[in-house]
Amino acid sequence: MNIQRIIALVTAPIGLILLLSNPQDLLELIANTGLNWYQAFNPIAWGIILGTIAGLMRLDAVQKGAVYGTYAATALTTFGLVGTIAIFFEHRLWYLGWPTMWIAALGIGIYTFFLMQVRFSEKYQKGNENDGK
């Protein structure tokens, strides 16, 4: 069984729970987790920061997991964005979609981690090559 199918099987029930929840349940989830706009998009910033640090420290071993990380990032981002749009059309309030926006941001954060690691590792390597000439 491939990784995308596993992720879809795990996230589908969560999506149905969130979609079929009434607005009060979603508000309770948001209040209990302390979720807000800043925290909903925080995983993207952490992906950029940690990826940059990993690239500058030349932790190229993390690229061994890039394929699976990209699969997970794609699944989480797709699930989060579709869930956010579905919750909006169900309840007509964007802030009720913060939990699924966080899931989408987590997927984008995972992707940006691997992207930044490669970019800064390459820049560091090119900088060292130019210093030697």
mmCIF file with all atom_site columns, N, CA and C in Angstrom, residues 31-65:
data_model
loop_
_atom_site.group_PDB
_atom_site.id
_atom_site.type_symbol
_atom_site.label_atom_id
_atom_site.label_alt_id
_atom_site.label_comp_id
_atom_site.label_asym_id
_atom_site.label_entity_id
_atom_site.label_seq_id
_atom_site.pdbx_PDB_ins_code
_atom_site.Cartn_x
_atom_site.Cartn_y
_atom_site.Cartn_z
_atom_site.occupancy
_atom_site.B_iso_or_equiv
_atom_site.pdbx_formal_charge
_atom_site.auth_seq_id
_atom_site.auth_comp_id
_atom_site.auth_asym_id
_atom_site.auth_atom_id
_atom_site.pdbx_PDB_model_num
ATOM 1   N N  . ALA A 1 31 ? -11.421 27.179 20.554 1.00 0.00 ? 31 ALA A N  1
ATOM 2   C CA . ALA A 1 31 ? -11.176 27.772 21.872 1.00 0.00 ? 31 ALA A CA 1
ATOM 3   C C  . ALA A 1 31 ? -10.289 26.871 22.729 1.00 0.00 ? 31 ALA A C  1
ATOM 4   N N  . ASN A 1 32 ? -10.520 25.567 22.701 1.00 0.00 ? 32 ASN A N  1
ATOM 5   C CA . ASN A 1 32 ? -9.729  24.642 23.521 1.00 0.00 ? 32 ASN A CA 1
ATOM 6   C C  . ASN A 1 32 ? -8.277  24.547 23.065 1.00 0.00 ? 32 ASN A C  1
ATOM 7   N N  . THR A 1 33 ? -8.038  24.700 21.791 1.00 0.00 ? 33 THR A N  1
ATOM 8   C CA . THR A 1 33 ? -6.666  24.629 21.282 1.00 0.00 ? 33 THR A CA 1
ATOM 9   C C  . THR A 1 33 ? -5.994  25.998 21.247 1.00 0.00 ? 33 THR A C  1
ATOM 10  N N  . GLY A 1 34 ? -6.778  27.064 21.480 1.00 0.00 ? 34 GLY A N  1
ATOM 11  C CA . GLY A 1 34 ? -6.219  28.413 21.432 1.00 0.00 ? 34 GLY A CA 1
ATOM 12  C C  . GLY A 1 34 ? -5.807  28.821 20.030 1.00 0.00 ? 34 GLY A C  1
ATOM 13  N N  . LEU A 1 35 ? -6.448  28.247 19.044 1.00 0.00 ? 35 LEU A N  1
ATOM 14  C CA . LEU A 1 35 ? -6.083  28.487 17.654 1.00 0.00 ? 35 LEU A CA 1
ATOM 15  C C  . LEU A 1 35 ? -6.525  29.882 17.222 1.00 0.00 ? 35 LEU A C  1
ATOM 16  N N  . ASN A 1 36 ? -5.656  30.587 16.498 1.00 0.00 ? 36 ASN A N  1
ATOM 17  C CA . ASN A 1 36 ? -5.971  31.886 15.926 1.00 0.00 ? 36 ASN A CA 1
ATOM 18  C C  . ASN A 1 36 ? -5.238  31.991 14.594 1.00 0.00 ? 36 ASN A C  1
ATOM 19  N N  . TRP A 1 37 ? -5.326  33.143 13.931 1.00 0.00 ? 37 TRP A N  1
ATOM 20  C CA . TRP A 1 37 ? -4.687  33.294 12.620 1.00 0.00 ? 37 TRP A CA 1
ATOM 21  C C  . TRP A 1 37 ? -3.194  33.060 12.699 1.00 0.00 ? 37 TRP A C  1
ATOM 22  N N  . TYR A 1 38 ? -2.574  33.597 13.726 1.00 0.00 ? 38 TYR A N  1
ATOM 23  C CA . TYR A 1 38 ? -1.124  33.444 13.869 1.00 0.00 ? 38 TYR A CA 1
ATOM 24  C C  . TYR A 1 38 ? -0.749  31.971 13.993 1.00 0.00 ? 38 TYR A C  1
ATOM 25  N N  . GLN A 1 39 ? -1.424  31.261 14.872 1.00 0.00 ? 39 GLN A N  1
ATOM 26  C CA . GLN A 1 39 ? -1.104  29.854 15.085 1.00 0.00 ? 39 GLN A CA 1
ATOM 27  C C  . GLN A 1 39 ? -1.525  28.981 13.908 1.00 0.00 ? 39 GLN A C  1
ATOM 28  N N  . ALA A 1 40 ? -2.550  29.390 13.172 1.00 0.00 ? 40 ALA A N  1
ATOM 29  C CA . ALA A 1 40 ? -2.994  28.595 12.029 1.00 0.00 ? 40 ALA A CA 1
ATOM 30  C C  . ALA A 1 40 ? -1.930  28.546 10.935 1.00 0.00 ? 40 ALA A C  1
ATOM 31  N N  . PHE A 1 41 ? -1.175  29.634 10.779 1.00 0.00 ? 41 PHE A N  1
ATOM 32  C CA . PHE A 1 41 ? -0.162  29.674 9.729  1.00 0.00 ? 41 PHE A CA 1
ATOM 33  C C  . PHE A 1 41 ? 1.263   29.574 10.267 1.00 0.00 ? 41 PHE A C  1
ATOM 34  N N  . ASN A 1 42 ? 1.426   29.335 11.542 1.00 0.00 ? 42 ASN A N  1
ATOM 35  C CA . ASN A 1 42 ? 2.729   29.210 12.181 1.00 0.00 ? 42 ASN A CA 1
ATOM 36  C C  . ASN A 1 42 ? 3.580   28.060 11.625 1.00 0.00 ? 42 ASN A C  1
ATOM 37  N N  . PRO A 1 43 ? 3.007   26.903 11.249 1.00 0.00 ? 43 PRO A N  1
ATOM 38  C CA . PRO A 1 43 ? 3.845   25.817 10.716 1.00 0.00 ? 43 PRO A CA 1
ATOM 39  C C  . PRO A 1 43 ? 4.631   26.198 9.458  1.00 0.00 ? 43 PRO A C  1
ATOM 40  N N  . ILE A 1 44 ? 4.113   27.115 8.665  1.00 0.00 ? 44 ILE A N  1
ATOM 41  C CA . ILE A 1 44 ? 4.843   27.541 7.467  1.00 0.00 ? 44 ILE A CA 1
ATOM 42  C C  . ILE A 1 44 ? 6.121   28.265 7.878  1.00 0.00 ? 44 ILE A C  1
ATOM 43  N N  . ALA A 1 45 ? 6.009   29.160 8.844  1.00 0.00 ? 45 ALA A N  1
ATOM 44  C CA . ALA A 1 45 ? 7.186   29.897 9.315  1.00 0.00 ? 45 ALA A CA 1
ATOM 45  C C  . ALA A 1 45 ? 8.218   28.943 9.912  1.00 0.00 ? 45 ALA A C  1
ATOM 46  N N  . TRP A 1 46 ? 7.761   27.980 10.697 1.00 0.00 ? 46 TRP A N  1
ATOM 47  C CA . TRP A 1 46 ? 8.702   27.014 11.282 1.00 0.00 ? 46 TRP A CA 1
ATOM 48  C C  . TRP A 1 46 ? 9.360   26.155 10.215 1.00 0.00 ? 46 TRP A C  1
ATOM 49  N N  . GLY A 1 47 ? 8.632   25.813 9.157  1.00 0.00 ? 47 GLY A N  1
ATOM 50  C CA . GLY A 1 47 ? 9.228   25.055 8.063  1.00 0.00 ? 47 GLY A CA 1
ATOM 51  C C  . GLY A 1 47 ? 10.343  25.828 7.387  1.00 0.00 ? 47 GLY A C  1
ATOM 52  N N  . ILE A 1 48 ? 10.110  27.125 7.176  1.00 0.00 ? 48 ILE A N  1
ATOM 53  C CA . ILE A 1 48 ? 11.127  27.968 6.555  1.00 0.00 ? 48 ILE A CA 1
ATOM 54  C C  . ILE A 1 48 ? 12.343  28.106 7.468  1.00 0.00 ? 48 ILE A C  1
ATOM 55  N N  . ILE A 1 49 ? 12.101  28.388 8.739  1.00 0.00 ? 49 ILE A N  1
ATOM 56  C CA . ILE A 1 49 ? 13.200  28.593 9.689  1.00 0.00 ? 49 ILE A CA 1
ATOM 57  C C  . ILE A 1 49 ? 14.024  27.324 9.866  1.00 0.00 ? 49 ILE A C  1
ATOM 58  N N  . LEU A 1 50 ? 13.355  26.207 10.151 1.00 0.00 ? 50 LEU A N  1
ATOM 59  C CA . LEU A 1 50 ? 14.083  24.959 10.399 1.00 0.00 ? 50 LEU A CA 1
ATOM 60  C C  . LEU A 1 50 ? 14.758  24.438 9.132  1.00 0.00 ? 50 LEU A C  1
ATOM 61  N N  . GLY A 1 51 ? 14.124  24.613 7.985  1.00 0.00 ? 51 GLY A N  1
ATOM 62  C CA . GLY A 1 51 ? 14.741  24.201 6.724  1.00 0.00 ? 51 GLY A CA 1
ATOM 63  C C  . GLY A 1 51 ? 15.986  25.007 6.417  1.00 0.00 ? 51 GLY A C  1
ATOM 64  N N  . THR A 1 52 ? 15.925  26.306 6.690  1.00 0.00 ? 52 THR A N  1
ATOM 65  C CA . THR A 1 52 ? 17.085  27.164 6.468  1.00 0.00 ? 52 THR A CA 1
ATOM 66  C C  . THR A 1 52 ? 18.235  26.767 7.378  1.00 0.00 ? 52 THR A C  1
ATOM 67  N N  . ILE A 1 53 ? 17.931  26.532 8.644  1.00 0.00 ? 53 ILE A N  1
ATOM 68  C CA . ILE A 1 53 ? 18.975  26.109 9.586  1.00 0.00 ? 53 ILE A CA 1
ATOM 69  C C  . ILE A 1 53 ? 19.573  24.773 9.162  1.00 0.00 ? 53 ILE A C  1
ATOM 70  N N  . ALA A 1 54 ? 18.715  23.833 8.766  1.00 0.00 ? 54 ALA A N  1
ATOM 71  C CA . ALA A 1 54 ? 19.219  22.525 8.322  1.00 0.00 ? 54 ALA A CA 1
ATOM 72  C C  . ALA A 1 54 ? 20.090  22.658 7.076  1.00 0.00 ? 54 ALA A C  1
ATOM 73  N N  . GLY A 1 55 ? 19.724  23.577 6.184  1.00 0.00 ? 55 GLY A N  1
ATOM 74  C CA . GLY A 1 55 ? 20.528  23.792 4.980  1.00 0.00 ? 55 GLY A CA 1
ATOM 75  C C  . GLY A 1 55 ? 21.868  24.418 5.290  1.00 0.00 ? 55 GLY A C  1
ATOM 76  N N  . LEU A 1 56 ? 21.871  25.410 6.160  1.00 0.00 ? 56 LEU A N  1
ATOM 77  C CA . LEU A 1 56 ? 23.124  26.067 6.520  1.00 0.00 ? 56 LEU A CA 1
ATOM 78  C C  . LEU A 1 56 ? 24.055  25.143 7.309  1.00 0.00 ? 56 LEU A C  1
ATOM 79  N N  . MET A 1 57 ? 23.453  24.219 8.059  1.00 0.00 ? 57 MET A N  1
ATOM 80  C CA . MET A 1 57 ? 24.268  23.261 8.824  1.00 0.00 ? 57 MET A CA 1
ATOM 81  C C  . MET A 1 57 ? 24.650  22.042 7.987  1.00 0.00 ? 57 MET A C  1
ATOM 82  N N  . ARG A 1 58 ? 24.228  22.049 6.721  1.00 0.00 ? 58 ARG A N  1
ATOM 83  C CA . ARG A 1 58 ? 24.535  20.958 5.779  1.00 0.00 ? 58 ARG A CA 1
ATOM 84  C C  . ARG A 1 58 ? 24.023  19.601 6.278  1.00 0.00 ? 58 ARG A C  1
ATOM 85  N N  . LEU A 1 59 ? 22.805  19.578 6.782  1.00 0.00 ? 59 LEU A N  1
ATOM 86  C CA . LEU A 1 59 ? 22.167  18.331 7.199  1.00 0.00 ? 59 LEU A CA 1
ATOM 87  C C  . LEU A 1 59 ? 21.475  17.706 5.990  1.00 0.00 ? 59 LEU A C  1
ATOM 88  N N  . ASP A 1 60 ? 22.285  17.286 5.028  1.00 0.00 ? 60 ASP A N  1
ATOM 89  C CA . ASP A 1 60 ? 21.744  16.757 3.775  1.00 0.00 ? 60 ASP A CA 1
ATOM 90  C C  . ASP A 1 60 ? 21.086  15.387 3.944  1.00 0.00 ? 60 ASP A C  1
ATOM 91  N N  . ALA A 1 61 ? 21.292  14.754 5.077  1.00 0.00 ? 61 ALA A N  1
ATOM 92  C CA . ALA A 1 61 ? 20.681  13.445 5.319  1.00 0.00 ? 61 ALA A CA 1
ATOM 93  C C  . ALA A 1 61 ? 19.159  13.540 5.405  1.00 0.00 ? 61 ALA A C  1
ATOM 94  N N  . VAL A 1 62 ? 18.623  14.715 5.705  1.00 0.00 ? 62 VAL A N  1
ATOM 95  C CA . VAL A 1 62 ? 17.165  14.851 5.782  1.00 0.00 ? 62 VAL A CA 1
ATOM 96  C C  . VAL A 1 62 ? 16.525  14.675 4.415  1.00 0.00 ? 62 VAL A C  1
ATOM 97  N N  . GLN A 1 63 ? 17.278  14.833 3.350  1.00 0.00 ? 63 GLN A N  1
ATOM 98  C CA . GLN A 1 63 ? 16.723  14.673 2.011  1.00 0.00 ? 63 GLN A CA 1
ATOM 99  C C  . GLN A 1 63 ? 16.352  13.228 1.693  1.00 0.00 ? 63 GLN A C  1
ATOM 100 N N  . LYS A 1 64 ? 16.826  12.287 2.517  1.00 0.00 ? 64 LYS A N  1
ATOM 101 C CA . LYS A 1 64 ? 16.412  10.890 2.319  1.00 0.00 ? 64 LYS A CA 1
ATOM 102 C C  . LYS A 1 64 ? 14.908  10.730 2.541  1.00 0.00 ? 64 LYS A C  1
ATOM 103 N N  . GLY A 1 65 ? 14.343  11.577 3.367  1.00 0.00 ? 65 GLY A N  1
ATOM 104 C CA . GLY A 1 65 ? 12.914  11.513 3.633  1.00 0.00 ? 65 GLY A CA 1
ATOM 105 C C  . GLY A 1 65 ? 12.091  12.491 2.818  1.00 0.00 ? 65 GLY A C  1
#
